[in-house]
DNA sequence: AATACTTTTTAGATAAGCCTAAAATATTAC
DNA sequence: GTAATATTTTAGGCTTATCTAAAAAGTATT
């Protein structure tokens, strides 16, 4: 069995290692886990014995494929729950994280597969991050700037580049959230502004705004 | 803060005390918690200090109103999640308990109020047990035999009287589960049989069957 | 290459929740 | 009313996950 704390460590290691591609240092992990380096060293020993990570003293840890599988399963659950909270319970986009941090540790394969189905097998969560499938395969979504789309194109909002809070508030107001469909109606050549349709409503977006909205290619 | 283990103890004490009406003995609590009497004594000390229960040595524990509030909040969450699993994720009635045991400990008032709303403020869970409201008020549901309803009445299945497994299997097959809506279409006076609608499907039920289905008054 | 500084690990404690074995108290039997 | 039995509590330990303080190892400076 794997404890809740172990799951959280593995998730943090996975993220800090940039999906398993580089070693993670003790202090960085301590900061991410809001704990002290000594505690991290203890946990590193446990996770190494269980072969979720490999560890060379003083040189950081690397996640194993066994550890990666655990991390991806937790990430899958986290992102499915976030999608549920936003799509079904109409939570706003920025208030889901805390709750999903708890829900991601519920142990039940049946539950998560049913939830996936209920949500219509979503590919990305409300922040635009891709949802791993039940085998832990994760497809990086091809993201392009909305500004590159031609009139008539139909695609899905995947993320927002700039995290300026004024921009986020504006996009939220017009319903331009990750996961939403967006259609390009027209594009003005001289200033790069666009007319788009979201939720069957039309909006004019400046070039600046349309360069900050990332959509599926 | 209250721990997951403390919540589980309080829930068990609440149930064993028959909703707070009598004292609970150490050994009974140990059995319910699948643990040993010595461990229970330890926990009793903690819960007494926090004033969730009162304890007279060797004579068992009584739950306080503070403890009852915690227990009822957990029970509310448990029953709402069970309703969600059955109604929305189409879990069957008998496979929800284990998962709900985990979900009931998620800490978020906002989540549980949104869930309640999403489910349409249900009064009972799929087993027919009443769901406490957000203030911890629990209303014993008025249950009447389906056979007493007049044609045209619309109500909720609350429970099944007889626990004969053949009857249960039959009712399960036609979708006649607690929590489901049932409408009386017609009633034959001479033999007491009824025509009802469940899930938009029509069925003829014998007098015997309709006397075993309990519905909201 | 020796000193200073940073990072990591070790050593020794603590709190929660559990355990076994033994002591204390209550209940029942004679 | 005392002895036998059952229940509950105490005492002392264990594990997990945390901490602080100190030692060890690695890196940088001169």
PDB file of N, CA and C in Angstrom, chain A residues 146 170-171 174 182 192-196 198 203-210 213:
ATOM      1  N   UNK A 146      -4.573  31.732 -30.336  1.00  0.00           N
ATOM      2  CA  UNK A 146      -5.843  31.971 -31.025  1.00  0.00           C
ATOM      3  C   UNK A 146      -5.618  32.860 -32.238  1.00  0.00           C
ATOM      4  N   UNK A 170     -11.336  39.271 -17.132  1.00  0.00           N
ATOM      5  CA  UNK A 170     -12.048  39.609 -18.364  1.00  0.00           C
ATOM      6  C   UNK A 170     -12.455  38.334 -19.104  1.00  0.00           C
ATOM      7  N   UNK A 171     -11.506  37.414 -19.246  1.00  0.00           N
ATOM      8  CA  UNK A 171     -11.799  36.183 -19.990  1.00  0.00           C
ATOM      9  C   UNK A 171     -12.874  35.370 -19.287  1.00  0.00           C
ATOM     10  N   UNK A 174     -16.348  36.792 -20.050  1.00  0.00           N
ATOM     11  CA  UNK A 174     -16.939  36.470 -21.361  1.00  0.00           C
ATOM     12  C   UNK A 174     -17.028  34.959 -21.574  1.00  0.00           C
ATOM     13  N   UNK A 182     -14.437  27.630 -29.020  1.00  0.00           N
ATOM     14  CA  UNK A 182     -14.343  29.003 -29.526  1.00  0.00           C
ATOM     15  C   UNK A 182     -14.270  28.947 -31.051  1.00  0.00           C
ATOM     16  N   UNK A 192      -5.052  43.095 -36.395  1.00  0.00           N
ATOM     17  CA  UNK A 192      -4.975  41.734 -35.827  1.00  0.00           C
ATOM     18  C   UNK A 192      -6.096  41.417 -34.857  1.00  0.00           C
ATOM     19  N   UNK A 193      -7.120  42.271 -34.727  1.00  0.00           N
ATOM     20  CA  UNK A 193      -8.224  41.975 -33.810  1.00  0.00           C
ATOM     21  C   UNK A 193      -9.136  40.909 -34.412  1.00  0.00           C
ATOM     22  N   UNK A 194      -9.910  40.247 -33.558  1.00  0.00           N
ATOM     23  CA  UNK A 194     -10.727  39.133 -34.017  1.00  0.00           C
ATOM     24  C   UNK A 194     -12.152  39.217 -33.512  1.00  0.00           C
ATOM     25  N   UNK A 195     -13.061  38.678 -34.287  1.00  0.00           N
ATOM     26  CA  UNK A 195     -14.422  38.486 -33.809  1.00  0.00           C
ATOM     27  C   UNK A 195     -14.590  36.988 -33.588  1.00  0.00           C
ATOM     28  N   UNK A 196     -15.002  36.623 -32.387  1.00  0.00           N
ATOM     29  CA  UNK A 196     -15.118  35.195 -32.063  1.00  0.00           C
ATOM     30  C   UNK A 196     -16.481  34.907 -31.461  1.00  0.00           C
ATOM     31  N   UNK A 198     -18.219  32.476 -28.445  1.00  0.00           N
ATOM     32  CA  UNK A 198     -18.066  31.586 -27.297  1.00  0.00           C
ATOM     33  C   UNK A 198     -19.443  31.423 -26.662  1.00  0.00           C
ATOM     34  N   UNK A 203     -17.868  38.163 -29.493  1.00  0.00           N
ATOM     35  CA  UNK A 203     -17.000  39.135 -28.831  1.00  0.00           C
ATOM     36  C   UNK A 203     -15.922  39.603 -29.798  1.00  0.00           C
ATOM     37  N   UNK A 204     -15.461  40.831 -29.581  1.00  0.00           N
ATOM     38  CA  UNK A 204     -14.303  41.326 -30.322  1.00  0.00           C
ATOM     39  C   UNK A 204     -13.100  41.276 -29.390  1.00  0.00           C
ATOM     40  N   UNK A 205     -12.045  40.636 -29.867  1.00  0.00           N
ATOM     41  CA  UNK A 205     -10.833  40.535 -29.046  1.00  0.00           C
ATOM     42  C   UNK A 205      -9.687  41.268 -29.741  1.00  0.00           C
ATOM     43  N   UNK A 206      -8.928  42.019 -28.921  1.00  0.00           N
ATOM     44  CA  UNK A 206      -7.764  42.704 -29.489  1.00  0.00           C
ATOM     45  C   UNK A 206      -6.693  41.667 -29.824  1.00  0.00           C
ATOM     46  N   UNK A 207      -5.740  42.082 -30.647  1.00  0.00           N
ATOM     47  CA  UNK A 207      -4.631  41.196 -31.017  1.00  0.00           C
ATOM     48  C   UNK A 207      -3.937  40.683 -29.748  1.00  0.00           C
ATOM     49  N   UNK A 208      -3.709  41.609 -28.797  1.00  0.00           N
ATOM     50  CA  UNK A 208      -3.018  41.256 -27.560  1.00  0.00           C
ATOM     51  C   UNK A 208      -3.731  40.110 -26.843  1.00  0.00           C
ATOM     52  N   UNK A 209      -5.054  40.275 -26.719  1.00  0.00           N
ATOM     53  CA  UNK A 209      -5.831  39.242 -26.030  1.00  0.00           C
ATOM     54  C   UNK A 209      -5.771  37.925 -26.800  1.00  0.00           C
ATOM     55  N   UNK A 210      -5.937  38.001 -28.109  1.00  0.00           N
ATOM     56  CA  UNK A 210      -5.997  36.764 -28.899  1.00  0.00           C
ATOM     57  C   UNK A 210      -4.643  36.054 -28.947  1.00  0.00           C
ATOM     58  N   UNK A 213      -4.578  33.728 -25.643  1.00  0.00           N
ATOM     59  CA  UNK A 213      -5.460  32.571 -25.543  1.00  0.00           C
ATOM     60  C   UNK A 213      -4.871  31.434 -26.368  1.00  0.00           C
TER      61      UNK A 213
END
